[in-house]
Short mmCIF file of C-alpha atoms and ligand atoms in Angstrom, two decimals:
data_model
loop_
_atom_site.label_atom_id
_atom_site.label_comp_id
_atom_site.label_asym_id
_atom_site.label_seq_id
_atom_site.Cartn_x
_atom_site.Cartn_y
_atom_site.Cartn_z
CA MET A 1 -2.57 40.13 39.89
CA ILE A 2 0.83 40.75 41.52
CA THR A 3 2.18 38.75 44.46
CA ILE A 4 5.53 38.93 46.20
CA ILE A 5 6.54 36.12 48.50
CA LYS A 6 9.36 37.29 50.75
CA LYS A 7 12.24 35.23 52.10
CA ILE A 8 11.08 31.73 51.40
CA LYS A 9 13.09 28.52 50.98
CA VAL A 10 12.79 27.60 47.32
CA TYR A 11 12.92 24.11 45.86
CA GLY A 12 12.49 24.37 42.15
CA PRO A 13 12.75 21.21 42.51
CA ALA A 14 16.52 21.71 43.16
CA PHE A 15 17.24 23.76 46.29
CA LYS A 16 17.76 27.43 45.44
CA GLY A 17 18.22 28.88 48.92
CA ILE A 18 16.12 31.58 50.54
CA GLN A 19 14.67 33.85 47.87
CA ASP A 20 11.86 36.23 47.03
CA ILE A 21 9.39 35.16 44.35
CA LEU A 22 7.49 37.63 42.20
CA LEU A 23 4.28 36.45 40.50
CA ILE A 24 2.74 38.57 37.76
CA GLY A 25 -0.20 37.68 35.52
CA GLY A 26 -0.15 33.99 36.29
CA LYS A 27 3.58 33.56 35.68
CA ILE A 28 6.72 33.55 37.78
CA ALA A 29 8.19 36.91 36.82
CA PHE A 30 11.35 36.68 38.90
CA ILE A 31 13.08 34.73 41.65
CA GLY A 32 15.88 36.52 43.48
CA SER A 33 16.93 38.15 46.70
CA ASP A 34 15.24 41.31 47.92
CA ILE A 35 12.73 41.96 45.19
CA SER A 36 10.98 45.24 45.73
CA ALA A 37 8.18 46.32 43.50
CA ASP A 38 7.21 49.93 43.49
CA PHE A 39 4.01 50.35 41.56
CA GLN A 40 2.00 53.55 41.37
CA ASN A 41 -1.62 54.26 40.51
CA GLY A 42 -3.11 52.08 43.19
CA ILE A 43 -1.99 48.75 41.71
CA GLU A 44 -2.57 46.22 44.42
CA ILE A 45 0.38 44.09 45.49
CA ASN A 46 -0.23 41.07 47.61
CA THR A 47 2.77 40.43 49.88
CA MET A 48 3.31 37.17 51.70
CA ASP A 49 5.88 36.52 54.40
CA GLY A 50 7.70 33.33 53.52
CA GLU A 51 9.63 32.90 56.73
CA GLY A 52 9.47 29.35 58.07
CA LYS A 53 7.97 28.19 54.78
CA ILE A 54 9.08 26.18 51.77
CA ALA A 55 8.01 26.89 48.19
CA LEU A 56 7.64 23.87 45.92
CA PRO A 57 6.33 23.76 42.35
CA GLY A 58 2.58 23.01 42.42
CA PHE A 59 2.09 19.25 42.19
CA ILE A 60 1.23 17.49 38.95
CA ASP A 61 -1.02 14.46 39.47
CA SER A 62 -0.87 12.34 36.33
CA HIS A 63 -3.64 9.91 37.23
CA VAL A 64 -6.92 11.21 38.64
CA HIS A 65 -10.35 9.64 38.24
CA MET A 66 -11.95 13.08 37.96
CA LEU A 67 -15.43 11.69 37.34
CA GLY A 68 -15.09 9.08 40.05
CA GLY A 69 -14.49 5.44 39.31
CA GLY A 70 -15.22 2.09 40.79
CA GLY A 71 -18.55 0.38 40.49
CA GLU A 72 -16.80 -2.96 40.57
CA GLY A 73 -18.89 -4.11 43.51
CA GLY A 74 -22.18 -3.02 41.91
CA TYR A 75 -23.75 0.40 41.51
CA LYS A 76 -23.44 1.43 45.13
CA THR A 77 -19.64 1.19 44.89
CA ARG A 78 -19.39 3.90 42.22
CA THR A 79 -17.23 6.65 43.67
CA PRO A 80 -17.98 10.40 43.54
CA GLU A 81 -16.47 13.06 41.26
CA ILE A 82 -13.52 15.03 42.50
CA MET A 83 -14.01 18.60 43.75
CA LEU A 84 -11.56 21.42 43.13
CA SER A 85 -10.59 21.62 46.82
CA ASP A 86 -9.79 17.88 46.93
CA LEU A 87 -6.95 18.72 44.53
CA THR A 88 -5.85 22.19 45.63
CA CYS A 89 -5.79 21.31 49.35
CA ALA A 90 -3.51 18.42 48.38
CA GLY A 91 -1.09 20.84 46.68
CA ILE A 92 -2.14 19.79 43.17
CA THR A 93 -2.30 22.52 40.53
CA THR A 94 -2.17 20.30 37.44
CA ALA A 95 -4.19 17.10 37.06
CA VAL A 96 -4.54 14.52 34.30
CA GLY A 97 -7.98 12.91 34.28
CA CYS A 98 -8.80 9.39 33.22
CA LEU A 99 -11.67 6.91 33.16
CA GLY A 100 -11.21 3.45 34.62
CA THR A 101 -12.97 0.09 34.50
CA ASP A 102 -16.23 1.77 33.62
CA GLY A 103 -16.11 3.57 30.29
CA VAL A 104 -19.84 3.21 29.74
CA THR A 105 -21.70 5.06 32.49
CA ARG A 106 -18.81 7.53 32.48
CA ASN A 107 -17.54 8.66 29.12
CA MET A 108 -15.07 10.92 27.37
CA MET A 109 -17.52 13.77 26.83
CA SER A 110 -18.30 14.07 30.53
CA LEU A 111 -14.59 13.67 31.44
CA LEU A 112 -13.73 16.52 29.08
CA ALA A 113 -16.51 18.66 30.57
CA LYS A 114 -15.27 17.93 34.10
CA ALA A 115 -11.68 18.81 33.14
CA ASN A 116 -12.88 22.03 31.53
CA GLY A 117 -14.77 22.89 34.72
CA LEU A 118 -11.71 22.40 36.92
CA ASP A 119 -9.74 24.54 34.50
CA GLU A 120 -12.30 27.33 34.72
CA GLU A 121 -11.99 27.15 38.49
CA GLY A 122 -8.28 27.92 38.24
CA ILE A 123 -6.09 24.82 37.97
CA THR A 124 -4.66 23.22 34.81
CA THR A 125 -6.09 19.96 33.51
CA PHE A 126 -5.45 17.40 30.82
CA ILE A 127 -7.10 14.06 30.07
CA TYR A 128 -6.33 10.67 28.56
CA THR A 129 -8.68 9.26 25.97
CA GLY A 130 -10.14 5.80 26.58
CA SER A 131 -10.69 3.60 29.61
CA TYR A 132 -9.47 0.11 30.62
CA GLN A 133 -10.65 -1.27 27.27
CA ILE A 134 -9.14 -1.92 23.87
CA PRO A 135 -10.52 -1.03 21.32
CA VAL A 136 -10.30 2.45 22.78
CA LYS A 137 -13.60 4.35 22.91
CA THR A 138 -12.55 7.81 21.77
CA LEU A 139 -14.33 11.14 21.55
CA THR A 140 -13.99 11.79 17.83
CA GLY A 141 -13.75 8.27 16.44
CA GLY A 142 -10.00 7.68 16.55
CA ILE A 143 -6.98 8.04 18.82
CA ILE A 144 -4.99 10.18 16.38
CA GLU A 145 -8.07 12.33 15.71
CA ASP A 146 -8.62 12.84 19.46
CA LEU A 147 -5.05 14.00 19.98
CA LEU A 148 -5.24 16.33 17.00
CA ALA A 149 -8.66 17.79 17.73
CA ILE A 150 -8.89 18.10 21.51
CA ASP A 151 -6.26 20.27 23.25
CA LYS A 152 -6.72 18.55 26.59
CA ILE A 153 -6.12 15.03 25.31
CA ILE A 154 -2.41 14.19 25.71
CA GLY A 155 -2.46 10.41 25.47
CA VAL A 156 -4.42 7.19 25.87
CA GLY A 157 -5.27 5.52 29.15
CA GLU A 158 -5.57 3.93 31.45
CA ILE A 159 -5.45 0.74 29.38
CA ALA A 160 -5.60 -2.30 31.67
CA LEU A 161 -3.14 -5.17 31.33
CA SER A 162 -2.52 -8.26 33.48
CA ASP A 163 -5.77 -7.69 35.34
CA HIS A 164 -9.02 -9.66 35.54
CA ARG A 165 -10.86 -6.42 34.75
CA SER A 166 -8.93 -5.74 31.52
CA SER A 167 -10.44 -6.40 28.08
CA GLN A 168 -7.67 -9.01 27.62
CA PRO A 169 -6.37 -7.39 24.42
CA SER A 170 -4.18 -9.44 22.14
CA TYR A 171 -0.57 -8.31 21.83
CA ASP A 172 -1.31 -7.03 18.31
CA GLU A 173 -4.24 -4.94 19.51
CA PHE A 174 -2.08 -3.49 22.25
CA VAL A 175 0.77 -2.57 19.90
CA ARG A 176 -1.64 -1.04 17.41
CA THR A 177 -2.99 1.21 20.18
CA ALA A 178 0.55 2.24 21.17
CA ALA A 179 1.35 3.01 17.53
CA ASP A 180 -1.69 5.26 17.18
CA VAL A 181 -0.97 7.22 20.33
CA ARG A 182 2.65 7.64 19.24
CA VAL A 183 1.66 9.06 15.85
CA GLY A 184 -1.14 11.17 17.35
CA GLY A 185 1.36 12.64 19.82
CA MET A 186 3.85 13.44 17.08
CA LEU A 187 1.30 15.12 14.83
CA SER A 188 -0.17 17.22 17.65
CA GLY A 189 3.14 18.07 19.34
CA LYS A 190 2.04 16.33 22.53
CA ALA A 191 3.55 13.55 24.61
CA GLY A 192 1.26 10.87 23.18
CA VAL A 193 1.76 8.71 26.23
CA LEU A 194 0.09 5.33 26.73
CA ASP A 195 -0.83 5.16 30.41
CA ILE A 196 -1.05 1.50 31.37
CA HIS A 197 -2.93 0.19 34.39
CA LEU A 198 -1.21 -2.94 35.68
CA GLY A 199 -3.02 -5.50 37.74
CA ASP A 200 -1.64 -8.25 39.96
CA GLY A 201 -1.45 -10.79 37.09
CA GLU A 202 1.77 -12.74 36.62
CA ARG A 203 2.29 -11.34 33.12
CA GLY A 204 3.01 -7.89 34.52
CA ILE A 205 4.46 -5.62 31.83
CA GLU A 206 5.33 -8.45 29.42
CA TYR A 207 3.47 -6.84 26.50
CA VAL A 208 5.41 -3.63 26.94
CA PHE A 209 8.79 -5.38 26.99
CA ARG A 210 7.81 -7.26 23.85
CA ALA A 211 6.67 -4.05 22.14
CA ILE A 212 9.96 -2.26 22.76
CA GLU A 213 11.89 -5.27 21.50
CA GLU A 214 9.83 -6.10 18.43
CA THR A 215 8.74 -2.66 17.23
CA GLU A 216 10.29 0.76 16.65
CA ILE A 217 8.02 2.47 19.19
CA PRO A 218 10.27 4.29 21.69
CA ILE A 219 10.20 3.03 25.27
CA THR A 220 9.32 6.55 26.49
CA GLN A 221 5.87 6.27 24.89
CA PHE A 222 4.72 3.90 27.66
CA LEU A 223 3.89 4.93 31.20
CA PRO A 224 3.07 1.85 33.29
CA THR A 225 1.24 2.77 36.49
CA HIS A 226 0.55 1.04 39.86
CA ILE A 227 4.10 -0.29 39.39
CA ASN A 228 4.52 -0.58 43.17
CA ARG A 229 1.43 -2.70 43.80
CA ASN A 230 3.55 -5.82 44.52
CA PRO A 231 7.28 -6.67 44.70
CA HIS A 232 7.19 -8.86 41.56
CA LEU A 233 5.76 -6.07 39.43
CA PHE A 234 8.13 -3.55 40.96
CA GLU A 235 11.15 -5.66 39.95
CA GLN A 236 9.83 -5.62 36.38
CA GLY A 237 9.41 -1.86 36.70
CA LEU A 238 13.03 -1.49 37.80
CA ASN A 239 14.10 -3.41 34.72
CA PHE A 240 11.96 -1.18 32.58
CA ALA A 241 13.50 1.95 34.15
CA ARG A 242 17.01 0.52 33.65
CA LYS A 243 16.26 0.35 29.93
CA GLY A 244 15.25 4.04 29.97
CA GLY A 245 11.50 3.65 30.54
CA TYR A 246 9.35 5.72 32.87
CA ILE A 247 7.41 4.22 35.78
CA ASP A 248 4.54 5.63 37.81
CA PHE A 249 4.06 4.89 41.51
CA THR A 250 0.57 5.01 42.99
CA GLY A 251 0.47 6.78 46.34
CA SER A 252 -1.20 5.59 49.51
CA GLU A 253 -2.59 7.65 52.35
CA ASP A 254 -0.96 5.20 54.76
CA PRO A 255 2.42 4.19 53.30
CA GLN A 256 3.36 2.17 56.37
CA PHE A 257 0.20 0.09 56.18
CA SER A 258 0.55 -0.47 52.44
CA GLU A 259 4.13 -1.70 53.00
CA GLN A 260 2.78 -4.21 55.52
CA ALA A 261 0.17 -5.25 52.97
CA GLY A 262 2.95 -6.13 50.51
CA GLU A 263 3.13 -3.01 48.37
CA VAL A 264 6.35 -1.11 47.71
CA SER A 265 6.01 2.40 49.10
CA PHE A 266 7.11 5.36 47.00
CA GLY A 267 10.02 6.05 49.36
CA LYS A 268 11.30 2.46 49.34
CA GLY A 269 10.90 2.27 45.57
CA VAL A 270 12.80 5.50 44.91
CA LYS A 271 15.49 4.34 47.32
CA ARG A 272 15.96 1.18 45.23
CA LEU A 273 16.11 3.19 42.00
CA LEU A 274 18.80 5.45 43.44
CA GLU A 275 20.79 2.56 44.93
CA GLU A 276 20.85 0.89 41.53
CA GLY A 277 22.12 4.07 39.89
CA ILE A 278 18.93 4.53 37.83
CA SER A 279 18.26 8.14 36.81
CA ASN A 280 16.08 10.12 39.19
CA GLU A 281 14.18 11.43 36.17
CA THR A 282 12.50 8.11 35.43
CA PHE A 283 9.75 8.05 38.05
CA THR A 284 6.46 9.80 38.72
CA LEU A 285 4.01 9.57 41.61
CA SER A 286 0.26 9.81 41.08
CA SER A 287 -2.73 9.53 43.38
CA ASP A 288 -5.33 7.40 41.54
CA ALA A 289 -7.70 9.78 43.35
CA GLN A 290 -11.43 8.96 43.40
CA GLY A 291 -10.69 5.43 42.25
CA SER A 292 -12.18 2.74 44.45
CA LEU A 293 -9.77 1.20 46.94
CA PRO A 294 -10.13 -1.95 48.99
CA VAL A 295 -10.17 -1.15 52.70
CA PHE A 296 -8.73 -3.52 55.32
CA ASN A 297 -9.03 -3.57 59.08
CA GLU A 298 -6.09 -3.86 61.47
CA ASN A 299 -6.09 -7.65 61.02
CA ASN A 300 -5.63 -7.15 57.29
CA GLU A 301 -9.16 -8.40 56.55
CA TYR A 302 -11.07 -6.89 53.63
CA ILE A 303 -13.94 -4.79 54.91
CA GLY A 304 -15.17 -2.97 51.81
CA LEU A 305 -14.40 -0.35 49.21
CA GLY A 306 -13.20 3.17 49.94
CA VAL A 307 -12.21 6.13 47.79
CA GLY A 308 -8.64 7.09 46.88
CA SER A 309 -7.55 10.56 47.98
CA ALA A 310 -5.31 13.06 46.23
CA LYS A 311 -3.78 13.86 49.62
CA CYS A 312 -1.60 10.75 49.34
CA LEU A 313 0.96 12.58 47.16
CA TRP A 314 2.23 14.80 49.96
CA THR A 315 1.86 11.98 52.53
CA GLU A 316 4.10 9.72 50.41
CA ILE A 317 6.67 12.47 49.87
CA CYS A 318 6.86 13.19 53.62
CA HIS A 319 7.17 9.46 54.31
CA ALA A 320 9.93 9.12 51.70
CA VAL A 321 11.84 12.05 53.18
CA LEU A 322 11.39 11.21 56.87
CA THR A 323 11.48 7.40 56.81
CA ASP A 324 13.58 6.55 53.77
CA GLN A 325 15.89 9.58 53.85
CA ILE A 326 15.15 10.55 50.26
CA PRO A 327 16.22 14.20 49.79
CA LEU A 328 13.15 16.45 49.40
CA GLU A 329 14.46 17.80 46.10
CA ILE A 330 14.54 14.25 44.68
CA ALA A 331 11.23 13.08 46.15
CA ILE A 332 9.27 16.04 44.78
CA LYS A 333 10.58 15.40 41.27
CA GLY A 334 7.98 12.63 41.09
CA VAL A 335 5.16 15.17 41.21
CA THR A 336 6.86 18.15 39.54
CA ALA A 337 9.71 18.16 37.01
CA ASN A 338 9.42 14.50 36.01
CA PRO A 339 5.74 14.34 35.03
CA ALA A 340 6.12 17.77 33.36
CA LYS A 341 8.90 16.41 31.17
CA ILE A 342 7.38 12.99 30.51
CA LEU A 343 3.96 14.44 29.65
CA LYS A 344 5.44 17.48 27.86
CA LEU A 345 3.56 19.98 30.01
CA GLN A 346 5.01 23.34 29.08
CA GLY A 347 5.58 25.88 31.85
CA LYS A 348 4.88 23.28 34.53
CA GLY A 349 6.83 21.46 37.22
CA ARG A 350 9.51 24.02 38.03
CA LEU A 351 9.89 27.25 39.97
CA GLU A 352 11.74 29.25 37.37
CA LYS A 353 11.30 32.59 35.69
CA GLY A 354 8.69 32.37 32.93
CA TYR A 355 7.07 29.22 34.30
CA ASP A 356 3.44 29.16 35.42
CA ALA A 357 2.88 30.59 38.90
CA ASP A 358 1.85 27.21 40.35
CA LEU A 359 3.17 26.93 43.91
CA CYS A 360 2.63 24.62 46.82
CA ILE A 361 3.86 26.27 50.00
CA ILE A 362 4.68 24.13 53.02
CA ASN A 363 4.87 25.13 56.66
CA GLU A 364 8.33 23.88 57.60
CA ALA A 365 7.57 23.27 61.27
CA THR A 366 4.40 21.21 60.76
CA MET A 367 5.19 19.84 57.26
CA GLU A 368 1.63 20.79 56.30
CA ILE A 369 0.47 22.30 53.04
CA ASP A 370 -0.04 25.93 53.92
CA THR A 371 -0.81 27.96 50.81
CA VAL A 372 -1.38 27.05 47.17
CA PHE A 373 -1.25 29.26 44.09
CA ALA A 374 -2.43 28.08 40.67
CA LYS A 375 -1.58 30.29 37.71
CA GLY A 376 -0.92 33.10 40.19
CA GLN A 377 -4.32 32.78 41.83
CA LEU A 378 -4.57 32.06 45.54
CA MET A 379 -6.37 28.70 45.82
CA VAL A 380 -5.61 27.63 49.39
CA LYS A 381 -4.96 30.27 51.98
CA GLN A 382 -2.56 30.11 54.87
CA LYS A 383 -4.39 28.42 57.71
CA GLU A 384 -5.58 30.68 60.48
CA PRO A 385 -7.04 29.36 63.71
CA MET A 386 -10.76 28.94 63.22
CA VAL A 387 -12.88 31.05 65.54
CA LEU A 388 -16.23 29.43 66.19
CA GLY A 389 -17.22 31.75 69.03
CA THR A 390 -18.34 30.64 72.44
CA PHE A 391 -21.65 29.68 73.98
CA GLU A 392 -21.55 32.76 76.21
CA LYS A 393 -21.42 35.07 73.21
CA ARG A 394 -24.50 33.46 71.72
ZN1 ZN B 401 -5.65 1.83 37.49
#
């Protein structure tokens, strides 16, 4: 499978100018000007004109409820599984799956099967072991064992803290879990990240601050998520990032509305980080896709539960760039180079020679996702006007 993309603006995530990109066998073989490939023997070369387009690394979504989630309003509020196109059409070529509140009717075996299925369909997947609860319900009987035995398991999560739906673990139970995921990560050569769901509770990330003060566990082992759900929690998150910790924003399909509802949008949050001189390598953005989401009407009244969409990643990035003047090459770090580094995902998150041929190509004029490649395979094809025919013809 050989593809040449001609004359495209490349953000890798840093801006690299207008270049040609050569994809061979699922990898980026070369990025440079005027690549010409002259193959004989009928080898097929797929050429794409990149004019008016932007190439970004395929997005990494570090928090996806692949099996669906919810159920918190009774059985009828359980949300559906994600489909491949929900991810690829949103520019996502790498996804990390997790369970949520419900680790009983959905379990690790079915999450692993779902992740394997998405992988077979062409994207790259990983999973966290566990759900909201401590003790963590693992696949093989232990956290360290799971990390050692199952390639796809790269950490534990999402463990719920400061939330009425959490298992209200004691501090000791929490620290013990963090210790296991740390050791499991070390022994298996993986990130061993503890992905932490934070609710609206006053305590916020108190346990995590205490753990980094009282134990030897490195701060980089923790990845608190939903950090932008309210201003109080976000201030704690800023503090955490100042100390060298990583924080994960949860995207919204309507950033303006979520700002009005009291959340801190990705763009506003990143702006604060940059203003305070905090490294732009500390943040990630994830979708929480297929999780259940409260839905409000225009008067801000609760009207029921909806389903989170993976599309929010690109929506938030566009909002951050257009409304908050965050440079594109910084904004996209949250879904490319940063999660790749934090989660130790080799060959991911950058457009560079030797990296996986995961690309999200944007139409510059419309700012829409145009074409997506995952491991060199065309997953979403450049949009062409749909011809439905006319009544006369029928
Ligand atoms: Zn959550």
